[in-house]
Amino acid sequence: MNEKKLSDRLAKVCEFVPSGAIVADIGSDHAYLPAWLILNNKITTAVAGEVVKGPYESACHLVKSLGLEDQITVRLANGLEAVKPEDNVTAVTIAGMGGSLISEILDRGYEKEILSGKERLILQPNIGERTLRLWLQDHSYKIIAEDILEEDGKFYEVIVAEKASEAPTYTEKELQFGPFLLSNQTSVFKAKWADELEQKEYVLKQLKAAKGDQSAKIEKMTQLKTWIEELI
């Protein structure tokens, strides 16, 4: 993967970036995503934020080698602290992390009022999608699109959200599987949950064999297992 050819999951994230957006790519690594967006004339300005010094230096090197210093600002910062008010960011991309970590990054940005509510959030969690959807619901972000893909034997979901005037209300099933993914159950979606079913069955077996009162966990896992069986 490089700035000329992204991985399938990052290419999917880019599909949801509006043309002409000012993008903040958080956890940008080598800054491949913002560089690709600019090289393909989808955007003209971006911020690449990275909290780890090595990837930050790699991003700086890439941006300089492509002559994009005037278009991509690379900052060493924790999460959304890479974004400044004068950036006027209109889209935030966060990809390749767990849903809990993405939620924490958004939470800090929300509490510090870095998120203005005008940004589109384009999120690609590796795991913990339910946790992320719950954060969006609790902070009045409405999910406007979702997608799912398989790459190198792993499944990835992309969740796109925008600030709403009122908090959306999702069912427990929608939080677990995704409202858009549920309404358009692709073969990839079914394949993911077929894989997940085996894991859930193992966990349920372990819970039933464990000491102590596991009834609440068993009930929750049994319900999830039933839902998955209904899907596939």
mmCIF file of C-alpha atoms in Angstrom:
data_model
loop_
_atom_site.group_PDB
_atom_site.id
_atom_site.type_symbol
_atom_site.label_atom_id
_atom_site.label_comp_id
_atom_site.label_asym_id
_atom_site.label_seq_id
_atom_site.Cartn_x
_atom_site.Cartn_y
_atom_site.Cartn_z
ATOM 1 C CA MET A 1 0.000 0.000 0.000
ATOM 2 C CA ASN A 2 1.113 3.543 -0.743
ATOM 3 C CA GLU A 3 -0.281 6.954 -1.666
ATOM 4 C CA LYS A 4 -0.984 5.733 -5.208
ATOM 5 C CA LYS A 5 -2.787 2.514 -4.278
ATOM 6 C CA LEU A 6 -4.563 2.316 -0.943
ATOM 7 C CA SER A 7 -5.691 -0.821 0.841
ATOM 8 C CA ASP A 8 -9.299 -1.748 0.099
ATOM 9 C CA ARG A 9 -10.444 -0.611 3.547
ATOM 10 C CA LEU A 10 -8.859 2.850 3.216
ATOM 11 C CA ALA A 11 -10.172 3.160 -0.334
ATOM 12 C CA LYS A 12 -13.647 2.472 1.067
ATOM 13 C CA VAL A 13 -13.167 5.214 3.670
ATOM 14 C CA CYS A 14 -12.195 7.620 0.879
ATOM 15 C CA GLU A 15 -15.441 6.882 -0.957
ATOM 16 C CA PHE A 16 -17.344 8.641 1.821
ATOM 17 C CA VAL A 17 -15.171 11.778 1.897
ATOM 18 C CA PRO A 18 -17.132 14.601 0.229
ATOM 19 C CA SER A 19 -15.411 16.279 -2.719
ATOM 20 C CA GLY A 20 -13.754 19.498 -1.612
ATOM 21 C CA ALA A 21 -13.809 18.558 2.063
ATOM 22 C CA ILE A 22 -11.119 19.726 4.458
ATOM 23 C CA VAL A 23 -10.045 16.445 6.012
ATOM 24 C CA ALA A 24 -8.472 15.624 9.355
ATOM 25 C CA ASP A 25 -7.053 12.110 9.201
ATOM 26 C CA ILE A 26 -6.437 11.004 12.775
ATOM 27 C CA GLY A 27 -3.897 8.233 13.296
ATOM 28 C CA SER A 28 -2.712 8.964 9.784
ATOM 29 C CA ASP A 29 0.377 6.738 9.924
ATOM 30 C CA HIS A 30 2.201 7.496 6.637
ATOM 31 C CA ALA A 31 -0.461 10.039 5.550
ATOM 32 C CA TYR A 32 -1.365 7.789 2.627
ATOM 33 C CA LEU A 33 -5.081 8.571 2.878
ATOM 34 C CA PRO A 34 -4.908 12.390 2.670
ATOM 35 C CA ALA A 35 -2.160 12.166 0.050
ATOM 36 C CA TRP A 36 -4.326 9.862 -2.106
ATOM 37 C CA LEU A 37 -7.309 12.192 -1.780
ATOM 38 C CA ILE A 38 -5.250 15.160 -2.952
ATOM 39 C CA LEU A 39 -3.418 13.313 -5.723
ATOM 40 C CA ASN A 40 -6.802 12.161 -7.041
ATOM 41 C CA ASN A 41 -8.204 15.702 -6.930
ATOM 42 C CA LYS A 42 -10.938 14.890 -4.416
ATOM 43 C CA ILE A 43 -9.739 17.421 -1.830
ATOM 44 C CA THR A 44 -7.118 20.178 -1.717
ATOM 45 C CA THR A 45 -6.405 20.550 2.011
ATOM 46 C CA ALA A 46 -5.882 18.117 4.881
ATOM 47 C CA VAL A 47 -4.453 17.647 8.354
ATOM 48 C CA ALA A 48 -2.627 14.418 9.149
ATOM 49 C CA GLY A 49 -2.513 13.760 12.885
ATOM 50 C CA GLU A 50 -0.262 11.141 14.461
ATOM 51 C CA VAL A 51 0.519 10.537 18.137
ATOM 52 C CA VAL A 52 3.542 8.255 17.593
ATOM 53 C CA LYS A 53 6.817 9.878 16.562
ATOM 54 C CA GLY A 54 7.887 7.218 14.024
ATOM 55 C CA PRO A 55 4.702 7.330 11.911
ATOM 56 C CA TYR A 56 4.629 11.119 12.309
ATOM 57 C CA GLU A 57 8.114 11.353 10.790
ATOM 58 C CA SER A 58 7.081 8.946 8.006
ATOM 59 C CA ALA A 59 4.090 11.163 7.225
ATOM 60 C CA CYS A 60 6.293 14.262 7.142
ATOM 61 C CA HIS A 61 8.702 12.511 4.789
ATOM 62 C CA LEU A 62 5.926 11.417 2.412
ATOM 63 C CA VAL A 63 4.303 14.838 2.303
ATOM 64 C CA LYS A 64 7.649 16.501 1.592
ATOM 65 C CA SER A 65 8.608 13.943 -1.071
ATOM 66 C CA LEU A 66 5.329 14.602 -2.893
ATOM 67 C CA GLY A 67 5.650 18.373 -2.605
ATOM 68 C CA LEU A 68 2.362 18.621 -0.705
ATOM 69 C CA GLU A 69 3.593 20.706 2.246
ATOM 70 C CA ASP A 70 1.186 23.515 1.341
ATOM 71 C CA GLN A 71 -1.779 21.158 1.253
ATOM 72 C CA ILE A 72 -1.183 18.619 4.022
ATOM 73 C CA THR A 73 -0.286 19.801 7.511
ATOM 74 C CA VAL A 74 1.254 17.005 9.576
ATOM 75 C CA ARG A 75 0.986 17.380 13.355
ATOM 76 C CA LEU A 76 2.310 15.288 16.235
ATOM 77 C CA ALA A 77 -0.623 15.280 18.651
ATOM 78 C CA ASN A 78 -2.952 13.061 20.632
ATOM 79 C CA GLY A 79 -6.094 12.309 18.638
ATOM 80 C CA LEU A 80 -8.209 15.281 17.623
ATOM 81 C CA GLU A 81 -5.824 17.669 19.358
ATOM 82 C CA ALA A 82 -4.106 17.693 15.956
ATOM 83 C CA VAL A 83 -7.009 19.838 14.731
ATOM 84 C CA LYS A 84 -7.058 23.624 15.216
ATOM 85 C CA PRO A 85 -10.078 25.936 14.785
ATOM 86 C CA GLU A 86 -8.451 27.738 11.867
ATOM 87 C CA ASP A 87 -8.241 24.434 9.954
ATOM 88 C CA ASN A 88 -12.016 24.607 9.360
ATOM 89 C CA VAL A 89 -12.169 20.827 9.086
ATOM 90 C CA THR A 90 -15.335 19.437 7.465
ATOM 91 C CA ALA A 91 -14.550 15.708 7.548
ATOM 92 C CA VAL A 92 -12.751 13.528 10.084
ATOM 93 C CA THR A 93 -11.402 10.105 9.149
ATOM 94 C CA ILE A 94 -10.283 7.617 11.798
ATOM 95 C CA ALA A 95 -9.365 4.163 10.506
ATOM 96 C CA GLY A 96 -7.679 0.996 11.678
ATOM 97 C CA MET A 97 -8.347 1.199 15.426
ATOM 98 C CA GLY A 98 -10.721 -0.501 17.811
ATOM 99 C CA GLY A 99 -14.168 0.986 18.310
ATOM 100 C CA SER A 100 -13.423 1.732 21.962
ATOM 101 C CA LEU A 101 -10.279 3.693 21.090
ATOM 102 C CA ILE A 102 -12.072 5.626 18.340
ATOM 103 C CA SER A 103 -14.835 6.420 20.841
ATOM 104 C CA GLU A 104 -12.246 7.689 23.333
ATOM 105 C CA ILE A 105 -10.646 9.890 20.665
ATOM 106 C CA LEU A 106 -14.044 11.318 19.728
ATOM 107 C CA ASP A 107 -14.953 11.760 23.386
ATOM 108 C CA ARG A 108 -11.844 13.833 24.113
ATOM 109 C CA GLY A 109 -12.476 15.891 20.991
ATOM 110 C CA TYR A 110 -16.080 16.403 22.042
ATOM 111 C CA GLU A 111 -15.226 17.404 25.617
ATOM 112 C CA LYS A 112 -12.498 19.794 24.472
ATOM 113 C CA GLU A 113 -14.942 21.267 21.915
ATOM 114 C CA ILE A 114 -12.591 20.434 19.059
ATOM 115 C CA LEU A 115 -15.486 18.785 17.261
ATOM 116 C CA SER A 116 -17.717 21.590 16.065
ATOM 117 C CA GLY A 117 -20.552 19.313 14.964
ATOM 118 C CA LYS A 118 -20.115 20.425 11.359
ATOM 119 C CA GLU A 119 -17.756 17.598 10.478
ATOM 120 C CA ARG A 120 -18.724 14.369 8.807
ATOM 121 C CA LEU A 121 -17.237 11.450 10.757
ATOM 122 C CA ILE A 122 -15.949 8.603 8.601
ATOM 123 C CA LEU A 123 -14.888 5.794 10.904
ATOM 124 C CA GLN A 124 -13.401 2.374 10.244
ATOM 125 C CA PRO A 125 -13.186 0.340 13.451
ATOM 126 C CA ASN A 126 -11.382 -2.999 13.359
ATOM 127 C CA ILE A 127 -13.478 -4.303 16.261
ATOM 128 C CA GLY A 128 -15.988 -2.872 18.733
ATOM 129 C CA GLU A 129 -18.460 -1.475 16.215
ATOM 130 C CA ARG A 130 -21.323 -1.597 18.728
ATOM 131 C CA THR A 131 -19.360 0.534 21.205
ATOM 132 C CA LEU A 132 -18.763 3.127 18.500
ATOM 133 C CA ARG A 133 -22.395 3.201 17.372
ATOM 134 C CA LEU A 134 -23.472 3.663 20.972
ATOM 135 C CA TRP A 135 -21.118 6.640 21.361
ATOM 136 C CA LEU A 136 -22.535 8.208 18.200
ATOM 137 C CA GLN A 137 -26.100 7.738 19.444
ATOM 138 C CA ASP A 138 -25.297 9.126 22.893
ATOM 139 C CA HIS A 139 -23.698 12.234 21.369
ATOM 140 C CA SER A 140 -26.448 12.946 18.814
ATOM 141 C CA TYR A 141 -24.586 11.747 15.734
ATOM 142 C CA LYS A 142 -26.815 10.076 13.182
ATOM 143 C CA ILE A 143 -25.410 7.250 11.091
ATOM 144 C CA ILE A 144 -25.991 8.217 7.447
ATOM 145 C CA ALA A 145 -24.180 5.324 5.737
ATOM 146 C CA GLU A 146 -22.369 2.066 6.428
ATOM 147 C CA ASP A 147 -20.449 -0.453 4.389
ATOM 148 C CA ILE A 148 -18.607 -3.699 4.959
ATOM 149 C CA LEU A 149 -15.768 -5.387 3.086
ATOM 150 C CA GLU A 150 -13.384 -8.287 3.381
ATOM 151 C CA GLU A 151 -9.649 -7.872 2.861
ATOM 152 C CA ASP A 152 -6.935 -10.442 3.491
ATOM 153 C CA GLY A 153 -9.328 -12.680 5.352
ATOM 154 C CA LYS A 154 -10.550 -9.964 7.724
ATOM 155 C CA PHE A 155 -13.836 -8.080 7.785
ATOM 156 C CA TYR A 156 -14.003 -4.302 8.105
ATOM 157 C CA GLU A 157 -16.969 -2.013 8.630
ATOM 158 C CA VAL A 158 -17.107 1.671 7.734
ATOM 159 C CA ILE A 159 -19.511 3.893 9.685
ATOM 160 C CA VAL A 160 -20.371 7.398 8.478
ATOM 161 C CA ALA A 161 -22.128 9.845 10.800
ATOM 162 C CA GLU A 162 -23.149 13.483 10.994
ATOM 163 C CA LYS A 163 -24.394 15.629 13.871
ATOM 164 C CA ALA A 164 -28.175 15.626 14.231
ATOM 165 C CA SER A 165 -30.524 18.113 15.901
ATOM 166 C CA GLU A 166 -31.910 15.282 18.005
ATOM 167 C CA ALA A 167 -30.221 12.113 19.233
ATOM 168 C CA PRO A 168 -31.125 9.110 17.060
ATOM 169 C CA THR A 169 -32.533 6.038 18.751
ATOM 170 C CA TYR A 170 -31.202 2.701 17.568
ATOM 171 C CA THR A 171 -32.457 -0.694 18.640
ATOM 172 C CA GLU A 172 -30.042 -3.056 20.340
ATOM 173 C CA LYS A 173 -29.980 -5.077 17.150
ATOM 174 C CA GLU A 174 -29.099 -1.990 15.078
ATOM 175 C CA LEU A 175 -26.309 -1.071 17.489
ATOM 176 C CA GLN A 176 -24.896 -4.578 17.182
ATOM 177 C CA PHE A 177 -25.154 -5.102 13.426
ATOM 178 C CA GLY A 178 -25.542 -1.577 12.022
ATOM 179 C CA PRO A 179 -28.824 -0.048 10.815
ATOM 180 C CA PHE A 180 -27.746 0.200 7.167
ATOM 181 C CA LEU A 181 -25.959 -3.152 7.128
ATOM 182 C CA LEU A 182 -29.051 -4.824 8.581
ATOM 183 C CA SER A 183 -31.287 -3.371 5.895
ATOM 184 C CA ASN A 184 -28.926 -4.428 3.103
ATOM 185 C CA GLN A 185 -27.483 -7.772 4.116
ATOM 186 C CA THR A 186 -24.743 -8.472 1.603
ATOM 187 C CA SER A 187 -22.884 -11.747 1.214
ATOM 188 C CA VAL A 188 -19.892 -10.170 2.988
ATOM 189 C CA PHE A 189 -22.098 -9.161 5.925
ATOM 190 C CA LYS A 190 -23.453 -12.703 6.219
ATOM 191 C CA ALA A 191 -19.951 -14.178 5.925
ATOM 192 C CA LYS A 192 -18.704 -12.017 8.774
ATOM 193 C CA TRP A 193 -21.448 -13.103 11.110
ATOM 194 C CA ALA A 194 -21.138 -16.745 10.087
ATOM 195 C CA ASP A 195 -17.534 -16.503 11.279
ATOM 196 C CA GLU A 196 -18.628 -14.716 14.447
ATOM 197 C CA LEU A 197 -21.197 -17.415 15.266
ATOM 198 C CA GLU A 198 -18.530 -20.026 15.925
ATOM 199 C CA GLN A 199 -16.760 -17.682 18.343
ATOM 200 C CA LYS A 200 -19.986 -16.812 20.163
ATOM 201 C CA GLU A 201 -20.824 -20.510 20.557
ATOM 202 C CA TYR A 202 -17.412 -21.099 22.134
ATOM 203 C CA VAL A 203 -17.834 -18.161 24.515
ATOM 204 C CA LEU A 204 -21.292 -19.354 25.491
ATOM 205 C CA LYS A 205 -19.921 -22.836 26.248
ATOM 206 C CA GLN A 206 -17.201 -21.317 28.439
ATOM 207 C CA LEU A 207 -19.724 -19.169 30.315
ATOM 208 C CA LYS A 208 -21.917 -22.156 31.061
ATOM 209 C CA ALA A 209 -18.923 -24.046 32.438
ATOM 210 C CA ALA A 210 -17.640 -21.112 34.528
ATOM 211 C CA LYS A 211 -18.122 -20.853 38.285
ATOM 212 C CA GLY A 212 -20.284 -18.169 39.821
ATOM 213 C CA ASP A 213 -23.407 -16.488 38.535
ATOM 214 C CA GLN A 214 -22.988 -16.003 34.796
ATOM 215 C CA SER A 215 -26.716 -15.830 34.036
ATOM 216 C CA ALA A 216 -26.708 -12.230 32.762
ATOM 217 C CA LYS A 217 -23.775 -12.877 30.431
ATOM 218 C CA ILE A 218 -25.282 -16.166 29.270
ATOM 219 C CA GLU A 219 -28.596 -14.475 28.495
ATOM 220 C CA LYS A 220 -26.897 -11.706 26.514
ATOM 221 C CA MET A 221 -24.704 -14.125 24.566
ATOM 222 C CA THR A 222 -27.627 -16.450 23.865
ATOM 223 C CA GLN A 223 -29.630 -13.539 22.458
ATOM 224 C CA LEU A 224 -26.729 -12.492 20.225
ATOM 225 C CA LYS A 225 -26.267 -16.077 19.029
ATOM 226 C CA THR A 226 -29.967 -16.279 18.154
ATOM 227 C CA TRP A 227 -29.819 -13.018 16.214
ATOM 228 C CA ILE A 228 -26.803 -14.229 14.218
ATOM 229 C CA GLU A 229 -28.519 -17.523 13.407
ATOM 230 C CA GLU A 230 -31.507 -15.586 12.117
ATOM 231 C CA LEU A 231 -29.248 -13.476 9.891
ATOM 232 C CA ILE A 232 -27.336 -16.286 8.236
#
